[in-house]
Amino acid sequence: MQSASRIKEAIAEQEYTLQLFPQLLCIYLCPDFDGNYCWLVGRGYDAKPVHLASWAAEFVGAFRKPQPGMLKVAMKNHCGLSCEKSCLYVGDRAEDEEAARRAGIEFVQADVWRDGFNRKTELKKLDL
């Protein structure tokens, strides 16, 4: 069973991440070790318990990385399960990379992605 305070804390952390990275539209998180729960945190709406949605039932038990359930539910929710070629998963752990591989999508290390974003931002400031 999930602790309400633990969930609120995890959601608040992801809301802060959305503030830091305005190019992100939303974040999915799995706060339990069994992979049974998945939450969607986005801009302008309350966090949603994706694990309760009927369309996500097939992924319950596989939300925890390195299982691909959380990535698959994000694809199903946003672009359909056949959109692997247009997806990019940014992460910083081996479990992230393995989940991306199992979901069939491209993976990039968070520091590489962040550095690329910072360079683009600096070039924009210089009008380059």
PDB file of C-alpha atoms in Angstrom:
ATOM      1  CA  MET A   1       0.000   0.000   0.000  1.00  0.00           C
ATOM      2  CA  GLN A   2       1.243   3.475  -0.850  1.00  0.00           C
ATOM      3  CA  SER A   3       1.710   6.058   1.877  1.00  0.00           C
ATOM      4  CA  ALA A   4      -0.208   9.255   1.067  1.00  0.00           C
ATOM      5  CA  SER A   5       2.621  11.412   2.418  1.00  0.00           C
ATOM      6  CA  ARG A   6       5.182   9.518   0.324  1.00  0.00           C
ATOM      7  CA  ILE A   7       3.086  10.013  -2.807  1.00  0.00           C
ATOM      8  CA  LYS A   8       2.616  13.733  -2.106  1.00  0.00           C
ATOM      9  CA  GLU A   9       6.358  14.125  -1.582  1.00  0.00           C
ATOM     10  CA  ALA A  10       7.190  12.297  -4.836  1.00  0.00           C
ATOM     11  CA  ILE A  11       4.629  14.351  -6.767  1.00  0.00           C
ATOM     12  CA  ALA A  12       5.977  17.618  -5.311  1.00  0.00           C
ATOM     13  CA  GLU A  13       9.488  16.620  -6.400  1.00  0.00           C
ATOM     14  CA  GLN A  14       8.294  16.003  -9.956  1.00  0.00           C
ATOM     15  CA  GLU A  15       6.358  19.296 -10.025  1.00  0.00           C
ATOM     16  CA  TYR A  16       9.620  21.035  -9.102  1.00  0.00           C
ATOM     17  CA  THR A  17      11.405  19.180 -11.920  1.00  0.00           C
ATOM     18  CA  LEU A  18       8.770  20.501 -14.345  1.00  0.00           C
ATOM     19  CA  GLN A  19       9.581  24.032 -13.147  1.00  0.00           C
ATOM     20  CA  LEU A  20      13.291  23.468 -13.772  1.00  0.00           C
ATOM     21  CA  PHE A  21      12.743  22.051 -17.269  1.00  0.00           C
ATOM     22  CA  PRO A  22       9.968  23.950 -19.071  1.00  0.00           C
ATOM     23  CA  GLN A  23      10.403  21.822 -22.198  1.00  0.00           C
ATOM     24  CA  LEU A  24       8.994  18.794 -20.333  1.00  0.00           C
ATOM     25  CA  LEU A  25       5.231  18.440 -20.618  1.00  0.00           C
ATOM     26  CA  CYS A  26       4.755  15.815 -17.934  1.00  0.00           C
ATOM     27  CA  ILE A  27       6.497  13.185 -15.828  1.00  0.00           C
ATOM     28  CA  TYR A  28       5.469   9.642 -14.957  1.00  0.00           C
ATOM     29  CA  LEU A  29       6.604   8.111 -11.684  1.00  0.00           C
ATOM     30  CA  CYS A  30       6.368   4.744  -9.989  1.00  0.00           C
ATOM     31  CA  PRO A  31       6.705   5.158  -6.210  1.00  0.00           C
ATOM     32  CA  ASP A  32       6.478   1.478  -5.237  1.00  0.00           C
ATOM     33  CA  PHE A  33       9.013  -1.329  -5.604  1.00  0.00           C
ATOM     34  CA  ASP A  34       6.470  -3.828  -6.949  1.00  0.00           C
ATOM     35  CA  GLY A  35       5.625  -1.705  -9.994  1.00  0.00           C
ATOM     36  CA  ASN A  36       1.898  -1.627  -9.301  1.00  0.00           C
ATOM     37  CA  TYR A  37       1.403   2.149  -9.142  1.00  0.00           C
ATOM     38  CA  CYS A  38       2.091   4.846 -11.715  1.00  0.00           C
ATOM     39  CA  TRP A  39       1.321   8.551 -11.429  1.00  0.00           C
ATOM     40  CA  LEU A  40       1.224  11.208 -14.134  1.00  0.00           C
ATOM     41  CA  VAL A  41       2.372  14.666 -13.046  1.00  0.00           C
ATOM     42  CA  GLY A  42       1.795  17.468 -15.525  1.00  0.00           C
ATOM     43  CA  ARG A  43       1.301  21.179 -15.902  1.00  0.00           C
ATOM     44  CA  GLY A  44      -2.012  22.777 -14.969  1.00  0.00           C
ATOM     45  CA  TYR A  45      -3.740  19.725 -13.502  1.00  0.00           C
ATOM     46  CA  ASP A  46      -3.592  17.521 -10.426  1.00  0.00           C
ATOM     47  CA  ALA A  47      -1.453  14.376 -10.527  1.00  0.00           C
ATOM     48  CA  LYS A  48      -3.347  11.414 -11.951  1.00  0.00           C
ATOM     49  CA  PRO A  49      -3.148   7.783 -10.767  1.00  0.00           C
ATOM     50  CA  VAL A  50      -2.570   6.129 -14.144  1.00  0.00           C
ATOM     51  CA  HIS A  51      -2.624   2.649 -12.581  1.00  0.00           C
ATOM     52  CA  LEU A  52      -6.379   3.051 -12.018  1.00  0.00           C
ATOM     53  CA  ALA A  53      -7.139   3.749 -15.688  1.00  0.00           C
ATOM     54  CA  SER A  54      -8.663   0.803 -17.547  1.00  0.00           C
ATOM     55  CA  TRP A  55      -6.435   1.465 -20.583  1.00  0.00           C
ATOM     56  CA  ALA A  56      -3.310   1.018 -18.385  1.00  0.00           C
ATOM     57  CA  ALA A  57      -4.358  -2.229 -16.672  1.00  0.00           C
ATOM     58  CA  GLU A  58      -2.087  -4.384 -18.857  1.00  0.00           C
ATOM     59  CA  PHE A  59       0.974  -2.604 -17.430  1.00  0.00           C
ATOM     60  CA  VAL A  60       0.188  -2.930 -13.702  1.00  0.00           C
ATOM     61  CA  GLY A  61       3.036  -4.816 -12.080  1.00  0.00           C
ATOM     62  CA  ALA A  62       5.510  -3.593 -14.724  1.00  0.00           C
ATOM     63  CA  PHE A  63       5.703   0.128 -13.937  1.00  0.00           C
ATOM     64  CA  ARG A  64       8.950  -0.140 -11.972  1.00  0.00           C
ATOM     65  CA  LYS A  65      12.115   0.182 -14.039  1.00  0.00           C
ATOM     66  CA  PRO A  66      13.811  -1.741 -15.590  1.00  0.00           C
ATOM     67  CA  GLN A  67      10.398  -3.083 -16.642  1.00  0.00           C
ATOM     68  CA  PRO A  68       9.017  -1.058 -19.564  1.00  0.00           C
ATOM     69  CA  GLY A  69       5.470  -0.546 -18.233  1.00  0.00           C
ATOM     70  CA  MET A  70       5.820   3.113 -17.292  1.00  0.00           C
ATOM     71  CA  LEU A  71       7.324   3.975 -20.684  1.00  0.00           C
ATOM     72  CA  LYS A  72       4.730   1.919 -22.538  1.00  0.00           C
ATOM     73  CA  VAL A  73       1.862   3.576 -20.675  1.00  0.00           C
ATOM     74  CA  ALA A  74       3.322   7.009 -21.498  1.00  0.00           C
ATOM     75  CA  MET A  75       3.510   6.084 -25.178  1.00  0.00           C
ATOM     76  CA  LYS A  76      -0.014   4.648 -25.147  1.00  0.00           C
ATOM     77  CA  ASN A  77      -1.341   7.782 -23.433  1.00  0.00           C
ATOM     78  CA  HIS A  78       0.415  10.301 -25.679  1.00  0.00           C
ATOM     79  CA  CYS A  79       1.044   8.786 -29.100  1.00  0.00           C
ATOM     80  CA  GLY A  80       0.012   5.153 -29.277  1.00  0.00           C
ATOM     81  CA  LEU A  81       2.186   2.112 -28.741  1.00  0.00           C
ATOM     82  CA  SER A  82       3.620   2.217 -32.256  1.00  0.00           C
ATOM     83  CA  CYS A  83       5.482   5.504 -31.757  1.00  0.00           C
ATOM     84  CA  GLU A  84       8.795   4.087 -30.495  1.00  0.00           C
ATOM     85  CA  LYS A  85      10.794   5.825 -33.244  1.00  0.00           C
ATOM     86  CA  SER A  86       9.594   9.280 -32.141  1.00  0.00           C
ATOM     87  CA  CYS A  87      10.295   8.775 -28.418  1.00  0.00           C
ATOM     88  CA  LEU A  88      13.354   9.623 -26.383  1.00  0.00           C
ATOM     89  CA  TYR A  89      13.888   8.545 -22.790  1.00  0.00           C
ATOM     90  CA  VAL A  90      16.237  10.659 -20.692  1.00  0.00           C
ATOM     91  CA  GLY A  91      17.632   8.983 -17.585  1.00  0.00           C
ATOM     92  CA  ASP A  92      20.608   8.683 -15.318  1.00  0.00           C
ATOM     93  CA  ARG A  93      20.651   5.047 -14.227  1.00  0.00           C
ATOM     94  CA  ALA A  94      21.251   1.629 -15.720  1.00  0.00           C
ATOM     95  CA  GLU A  95      17.599   0.740 -14.962  1.00  0.00           C
ATOM     96  CA  ASP A  96      16.494   3.689 -17.106  1.00  0.00           C
ATOM     97  CA  GLU A  97      18.565   2.524 -20.052  1.00  0.00           C
ATOM     98  CA  GLU A  98      17.293  -1.047 -19.708  1.00  0.00           C
ATOM     99  CA  ALA A  99      13.659   0.114 -19.510  1.00  0.00           C
ATOM    100  CA  ALA A 100      14.148   2.129 -22.709  1.00  0.00           C
ATOM    101  CA  ARG A 101      15.691  -0.884 -24.443  1.00  0.00           C
ATOM    102  CA  ARG A 102      12.790  -3.117 -23.366  1.00  0.00           C
ATOM    103  CA  ALA A 103      10.284  -0.507 -24.559  1.00  0.00           C
ATOM    104  CA  GLY A 104      12.121  -0.217 -27.875  1.00  0.00           C
ATOM    105  CA  ILE A 105      12.874   3.495 -27.587  1.00  0.00           C
ATOM    106  CA  GLU A 106      16.009   5.624 -27.777  1.00  0.00           C
ATOM    107  CA  PHE A 107      17.847   6.439 -24.540  1.00  0.00           C
ATOM    108  CA  VAL A 108      20.159   9.321 -23.674  1.00  0.00           C
ATOM    109  CA  GLN A 109      21.999   9.999 -20.423  1.00  0.00           C
ATOM    110  CA  ALA A 110      20.518  12.915 -18.456  1.00  0.00           C
ATOM    111  CA  ASP A 111      23.807  14.837 -18.266  1.00  0.00           C
ATOM    112  CA  VAL A 112      24.266  14.614 -22.047  1.00  0.00           C
ATOM    113  CA  TRP A 113      20.692  15.800 -22.655  1.00  0.00           C
ATOM    114  CA  ARG A 114      21.014  18.612 -20.088  1.00  0.00           C
ATOM    115  CA  ASP A 115      24.337  19.816 -21.533  1.00  0.00           C
ATOM    116  CA  GLY A 116      22.835  19.885 -25.024  1.00  0.00           C
ATOM    117  CA  PHE A 117      19.853  21.885 -23.774  1.00  0.00           C
ATOM    118  CA  ASN A 118      22.132  24.338 -21.952  1.00  0.00           C
ATOM    119  CA  ARG A 119      24.235  24.891 -25.092  1.00  0.00           C
ATOM    120  CA  LYS A 120      21.118  25.607 -27.173  1.00  0.00           C
ATOM    121  CA  THR A 121      19.876  28.063 -24.541  1.00  0.00           C
ATOM    122  CA  GLU A 122      23.202  29.902 -24.476  1.00  0.00           C
ATOM    123  CA  LEU A 123      23.307  30.120 -28.274  1.00  0.00           C
ATOM    124  CA  LYS A 124      19.774  31.564 -28.282  1.00  0.00           C
ATOM    125  CA  LYS A 125      20.868  34.250 -25.785  1.00  0.00           C
ATOM    126  CA  LEU A 126      23.739  35.155 -28.147  1.00  0.00           C
ATOM    127  CA  ASP A 127      21.386  35.162 -31.168  1.00  0.00           C
ATOM    128  CA  LEU A 128      23.411  32.395 -32.845  1.00  0.00           C
TER     129      LEU A 128
END
